[in-house]
Coordinates of C-alpha atoms in Angstrom, one line a residue:
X1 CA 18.9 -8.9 -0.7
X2 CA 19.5 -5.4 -1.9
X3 CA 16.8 -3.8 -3.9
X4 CA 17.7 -3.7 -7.8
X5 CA 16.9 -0.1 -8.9
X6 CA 14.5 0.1 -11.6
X7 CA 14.9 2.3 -14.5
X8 CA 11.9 4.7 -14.0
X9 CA 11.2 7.6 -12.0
X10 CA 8.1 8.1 -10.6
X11 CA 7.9 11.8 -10.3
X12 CA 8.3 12.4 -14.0
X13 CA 6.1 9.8 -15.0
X14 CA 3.2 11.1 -12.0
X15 CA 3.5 14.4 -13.9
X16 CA 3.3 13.2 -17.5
X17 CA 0.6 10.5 -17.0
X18 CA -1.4 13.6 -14.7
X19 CA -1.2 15.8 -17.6
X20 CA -2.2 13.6 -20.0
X21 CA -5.8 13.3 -17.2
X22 CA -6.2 16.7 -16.9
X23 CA -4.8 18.5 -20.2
X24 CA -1.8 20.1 -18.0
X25 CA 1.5 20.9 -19.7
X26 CA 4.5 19.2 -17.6
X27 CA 6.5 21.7 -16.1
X28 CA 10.3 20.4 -16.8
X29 CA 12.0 18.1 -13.7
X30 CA 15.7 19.6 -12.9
X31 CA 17.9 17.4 -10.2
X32 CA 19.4 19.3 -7.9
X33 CA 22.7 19.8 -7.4
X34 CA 24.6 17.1 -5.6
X35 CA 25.2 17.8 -1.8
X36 CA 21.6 20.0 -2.2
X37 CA 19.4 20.2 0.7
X38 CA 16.0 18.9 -0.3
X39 CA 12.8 20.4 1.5
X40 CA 9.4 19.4 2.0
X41 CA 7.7 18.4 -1.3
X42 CA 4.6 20.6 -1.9
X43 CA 0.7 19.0 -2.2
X44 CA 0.9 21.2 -5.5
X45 CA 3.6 19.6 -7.1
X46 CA 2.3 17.0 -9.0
X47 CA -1.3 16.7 -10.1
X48 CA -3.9 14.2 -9.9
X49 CA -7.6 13.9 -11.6
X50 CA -8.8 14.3 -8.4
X51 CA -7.3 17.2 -7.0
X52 CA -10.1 19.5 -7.8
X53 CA -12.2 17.8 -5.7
X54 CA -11.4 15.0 -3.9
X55 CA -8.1 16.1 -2.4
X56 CA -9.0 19.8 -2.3
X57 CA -8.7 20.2 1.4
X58 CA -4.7 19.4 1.1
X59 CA -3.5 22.0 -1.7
X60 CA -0.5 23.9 -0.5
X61 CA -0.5 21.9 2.4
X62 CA 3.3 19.8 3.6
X63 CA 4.5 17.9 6.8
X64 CA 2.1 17.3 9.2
X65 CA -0.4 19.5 8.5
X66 CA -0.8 17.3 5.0
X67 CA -1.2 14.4 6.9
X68 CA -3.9 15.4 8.9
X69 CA -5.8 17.0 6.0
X70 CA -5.1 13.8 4.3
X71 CA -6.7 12.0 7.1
X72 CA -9.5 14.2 7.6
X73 CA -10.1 13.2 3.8
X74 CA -9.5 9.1 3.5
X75 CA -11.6 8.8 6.8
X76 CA -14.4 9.6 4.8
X77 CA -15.2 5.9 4.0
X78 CA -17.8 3.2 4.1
X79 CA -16.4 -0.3 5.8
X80 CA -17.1 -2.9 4.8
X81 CA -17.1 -6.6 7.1
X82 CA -14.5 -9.2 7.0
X83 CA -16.5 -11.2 5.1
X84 CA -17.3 -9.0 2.6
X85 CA -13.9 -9.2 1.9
X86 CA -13.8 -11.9 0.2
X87 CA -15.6 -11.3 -3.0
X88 CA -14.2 -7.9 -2.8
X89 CA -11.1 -9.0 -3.2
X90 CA -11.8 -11.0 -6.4
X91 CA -12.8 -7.7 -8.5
X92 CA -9.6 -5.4 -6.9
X93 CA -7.1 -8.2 -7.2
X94 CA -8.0 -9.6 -10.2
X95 CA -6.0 -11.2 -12.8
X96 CA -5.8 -8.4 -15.5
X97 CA -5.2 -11.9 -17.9
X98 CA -7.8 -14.1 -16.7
X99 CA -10.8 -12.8 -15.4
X100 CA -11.1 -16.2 -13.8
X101 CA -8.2 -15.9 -11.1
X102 CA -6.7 -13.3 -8.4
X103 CA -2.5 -12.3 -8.5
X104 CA -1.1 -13.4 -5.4
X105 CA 0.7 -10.4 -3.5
X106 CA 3.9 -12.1 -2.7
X107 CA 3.9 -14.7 -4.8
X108 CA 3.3 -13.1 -7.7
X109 CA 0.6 -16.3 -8.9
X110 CA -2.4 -16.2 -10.6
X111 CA -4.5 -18.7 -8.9
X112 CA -8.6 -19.2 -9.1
X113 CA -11.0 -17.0 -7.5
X114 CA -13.0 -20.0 -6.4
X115 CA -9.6 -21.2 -4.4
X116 CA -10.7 -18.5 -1.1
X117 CA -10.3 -20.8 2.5
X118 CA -7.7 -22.0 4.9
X119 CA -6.5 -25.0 3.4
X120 CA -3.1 -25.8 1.7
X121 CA -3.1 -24.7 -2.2
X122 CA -5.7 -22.0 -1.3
X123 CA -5.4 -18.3 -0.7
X124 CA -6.8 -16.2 2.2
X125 CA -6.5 -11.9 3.4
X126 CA -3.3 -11.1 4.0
X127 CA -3.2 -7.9 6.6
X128 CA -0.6 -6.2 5.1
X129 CA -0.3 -3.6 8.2
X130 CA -0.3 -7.0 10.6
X131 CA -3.0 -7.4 12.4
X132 CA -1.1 -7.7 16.0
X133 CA 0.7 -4.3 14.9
X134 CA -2.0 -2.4 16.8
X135 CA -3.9 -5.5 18.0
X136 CA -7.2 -4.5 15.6
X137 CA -7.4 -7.7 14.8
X138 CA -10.1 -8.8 12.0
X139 CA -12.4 -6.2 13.3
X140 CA -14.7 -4.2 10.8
X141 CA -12.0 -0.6 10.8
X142 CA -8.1 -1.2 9.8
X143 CA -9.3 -4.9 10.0
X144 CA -11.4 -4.9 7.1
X145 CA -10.0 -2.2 5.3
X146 CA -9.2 -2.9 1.0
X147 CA -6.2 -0.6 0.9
X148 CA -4.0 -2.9 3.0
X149 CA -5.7 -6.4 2.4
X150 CA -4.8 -8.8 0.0
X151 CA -5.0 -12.2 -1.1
X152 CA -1.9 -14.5 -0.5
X153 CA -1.3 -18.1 -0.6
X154 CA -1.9 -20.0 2.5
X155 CA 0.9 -21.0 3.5
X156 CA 2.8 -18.1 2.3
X157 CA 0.8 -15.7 4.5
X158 CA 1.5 -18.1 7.8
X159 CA 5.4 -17.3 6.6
X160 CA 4.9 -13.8 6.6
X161 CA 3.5 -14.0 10.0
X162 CA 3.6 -10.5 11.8
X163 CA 6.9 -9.7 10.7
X164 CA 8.2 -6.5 9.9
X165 CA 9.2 -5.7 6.6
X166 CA 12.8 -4.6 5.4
X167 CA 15.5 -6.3 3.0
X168 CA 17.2 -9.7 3.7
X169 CA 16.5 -13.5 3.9
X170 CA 16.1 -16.3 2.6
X171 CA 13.8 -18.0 -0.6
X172 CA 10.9 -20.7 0.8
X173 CA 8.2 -22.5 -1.2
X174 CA 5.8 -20.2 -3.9
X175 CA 8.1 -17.3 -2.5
X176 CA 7.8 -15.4 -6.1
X177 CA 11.2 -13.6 -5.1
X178 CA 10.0 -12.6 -1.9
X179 CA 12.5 -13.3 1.6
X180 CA 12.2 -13.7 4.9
X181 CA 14.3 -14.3 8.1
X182 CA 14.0 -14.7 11.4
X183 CA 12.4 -11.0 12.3
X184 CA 11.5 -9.4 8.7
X185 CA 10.1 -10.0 5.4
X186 CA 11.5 -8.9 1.9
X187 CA 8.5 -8.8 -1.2
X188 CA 9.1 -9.6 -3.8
X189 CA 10.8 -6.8 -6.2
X190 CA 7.2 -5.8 -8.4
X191 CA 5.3 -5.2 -5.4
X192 CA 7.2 -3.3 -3.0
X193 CA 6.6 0.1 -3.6
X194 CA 2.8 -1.1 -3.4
X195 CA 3.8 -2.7 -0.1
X196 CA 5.2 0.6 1.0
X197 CA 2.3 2.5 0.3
X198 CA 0.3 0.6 1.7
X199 CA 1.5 0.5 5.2
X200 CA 1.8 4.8 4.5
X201 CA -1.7 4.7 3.8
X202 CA -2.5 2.5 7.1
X203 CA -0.2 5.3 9.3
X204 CA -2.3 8.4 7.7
X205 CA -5.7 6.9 8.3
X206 CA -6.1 5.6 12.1
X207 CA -4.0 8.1 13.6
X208 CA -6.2 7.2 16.9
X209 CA -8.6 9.5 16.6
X210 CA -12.0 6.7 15.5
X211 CA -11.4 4.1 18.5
X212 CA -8.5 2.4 16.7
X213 CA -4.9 2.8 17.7
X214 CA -2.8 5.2 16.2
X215 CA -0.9 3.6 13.4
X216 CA 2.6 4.7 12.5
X217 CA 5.6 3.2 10.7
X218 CA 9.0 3.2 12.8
X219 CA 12.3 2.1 11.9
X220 CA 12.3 -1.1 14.0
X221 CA 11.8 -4.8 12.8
X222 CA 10.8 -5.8 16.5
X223 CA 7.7 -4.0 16.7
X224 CA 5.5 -7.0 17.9
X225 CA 2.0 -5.9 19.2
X226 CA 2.9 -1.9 19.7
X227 CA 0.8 -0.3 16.6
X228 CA 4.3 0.9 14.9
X229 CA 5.3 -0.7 11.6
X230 CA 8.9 -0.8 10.0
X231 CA 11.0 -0.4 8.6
X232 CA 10.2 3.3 7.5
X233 CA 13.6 4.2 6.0
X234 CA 13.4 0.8 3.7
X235 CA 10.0 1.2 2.7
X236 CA 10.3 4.8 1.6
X237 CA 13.5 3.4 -0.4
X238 CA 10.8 1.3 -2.2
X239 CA 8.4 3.2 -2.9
X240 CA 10.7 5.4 -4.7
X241 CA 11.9 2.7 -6.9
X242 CA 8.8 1.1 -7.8
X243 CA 6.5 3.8 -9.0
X244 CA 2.8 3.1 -8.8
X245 CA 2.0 0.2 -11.6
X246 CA -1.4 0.5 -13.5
X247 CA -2.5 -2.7 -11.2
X248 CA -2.1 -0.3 -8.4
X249 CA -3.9 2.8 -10.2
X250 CA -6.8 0.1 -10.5
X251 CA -6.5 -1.4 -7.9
X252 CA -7.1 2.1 -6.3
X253 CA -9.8 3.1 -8.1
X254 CA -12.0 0.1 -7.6
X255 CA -12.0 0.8 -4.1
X256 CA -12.8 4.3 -4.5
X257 CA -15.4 3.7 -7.0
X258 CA -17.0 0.3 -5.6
X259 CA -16.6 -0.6 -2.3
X260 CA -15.5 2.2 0.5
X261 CA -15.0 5.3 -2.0
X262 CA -12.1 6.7 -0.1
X263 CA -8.1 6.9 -1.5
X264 CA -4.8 5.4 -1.0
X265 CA -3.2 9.1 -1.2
X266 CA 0.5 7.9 -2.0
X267 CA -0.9 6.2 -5.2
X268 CA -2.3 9.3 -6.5
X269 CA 0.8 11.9 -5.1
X270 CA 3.9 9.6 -4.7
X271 CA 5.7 12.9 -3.9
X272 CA 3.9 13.5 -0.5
X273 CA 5.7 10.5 0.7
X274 CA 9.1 12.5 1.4
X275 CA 7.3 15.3 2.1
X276 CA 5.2 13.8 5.4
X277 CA 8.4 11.3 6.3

């Protein structure tokens, strides 16, 4: 199912809602000229609360050497165990309407807290970056880790399987306008852009250097156990038109703040996207 564009732009609105954080005036956004060759976006091109400190190390920086300040920076974390996830995941995926419940990542339902287990009607961690991609399994590390963990129904996460994700497929039961097919899996519209950054986030911090694999998103949908993810060109076509959503922003700063005070980068600077990929 193609992806229906959404009327917002997220570099404009990561500059205004920046400069309304720090007191910065927003320098004026001009498209380039159609046929225009684009080039590496710049670390300084947007700006975030947190670039004095947190994300000083990658001012000025692009391409790869962005990435690896960037994973010099998020490395800096404290895990947490798989259990732990649990109740973790009741404060960062919260219902911002009912304390009571969590929102679904596929479906898109709000279902009780209390509802955590294996059995039909409950909901359980979803491994966004699959776990096979990489073979980490549930291991304290990319296993454990908030930024790519969420919780999903049951029998919706048994759908999603391993698969790859990219556009196409078919509707199944509590699919909240998410697809699937035989090799890939489609989220639904509201979430993919947080899908996408998620899996960015998972390729920028185990790049193989801590005892894990090195993770990195491809453009294959047959990546089975081999640590790649796709696909990259779809996922980078999300992100860009679904703009981090104040859920997200939360979402982000409740890890940071509470549980392993590291970053999801892509949330903060949606513009280094294009300029490491």
């Amino acid at each position: 199912m193609p992806v229906t564009p959404m009327r917002r732009h997220w570099k404009s609105l990561a500059l205004a809602t920046s400069a309304v954080l720090v007191g910065l005036s927003v320098p004026a956004l001009t498209a380039p000229p159609a046929g225009a060759a684009t080039t590496a976006t710049s670390a300084t091109t947007a700006t975030s609360a947190y670039d004095a400190s947190y994300y000083d190390g990658a001012t000025g920086k692009t391409g790869t050497a962005l990435k690896d300040a960037l994973n010099t920076i998020i490395s800096d974390q404290t895990k947490i165990s798989y259990s732990a996830v649990w109740n973790a995941l009741k404060v960062t995926d919260q219902d911002p309407n009912n304390s009571n419940n969590v929102i679904l990542l596929y479906s898109g339902i709000s279902r009780s807290k209390s509802l955590n287990g294996g059995d039909v009607g409950d909901w359980n961690r979803e491994h966004v970056w699959a776990k096979s991609h990489g073979d980490f399994g549930t291991a304290t590390g990319p296993g454990t880790d908030l930024h790519h963990l969420r919780p999903e129904d049951v029998q919706v996460n048994s759908i999603r399987s391993n698969k790859d994700f990219d556009n196409g497929g078919s509707s199944f039961t509590n699919s909240g306008g998410s697809l699937t097919d035989s090799n890939s899996f489609e989220p639904r519209d509201a979430v993919k852009g947080d899908v996408a950054r998620m899996i960015l986030y998972m390729a920028v911090r185990y790049e193989g250097t801590d005892g894990w694999p090195d993770l990195e998103p491809n453009d294959s949908v047959t990546n089975g156990s081999n640590p790649y993810h796709g696909r990259l060109s779809v996922l980078k076509q999300w992100h860009e038109q679904d703009p981090p959503s104040a859920f997200e922003k939360n979402r982000n700063d409740v890890i940071y703040n509470s549980y392993q005070h590291n970053r999801n980068p892509f949330i903060d600077h949606p513009e280094w996207v294009e300029s490491i990929w």
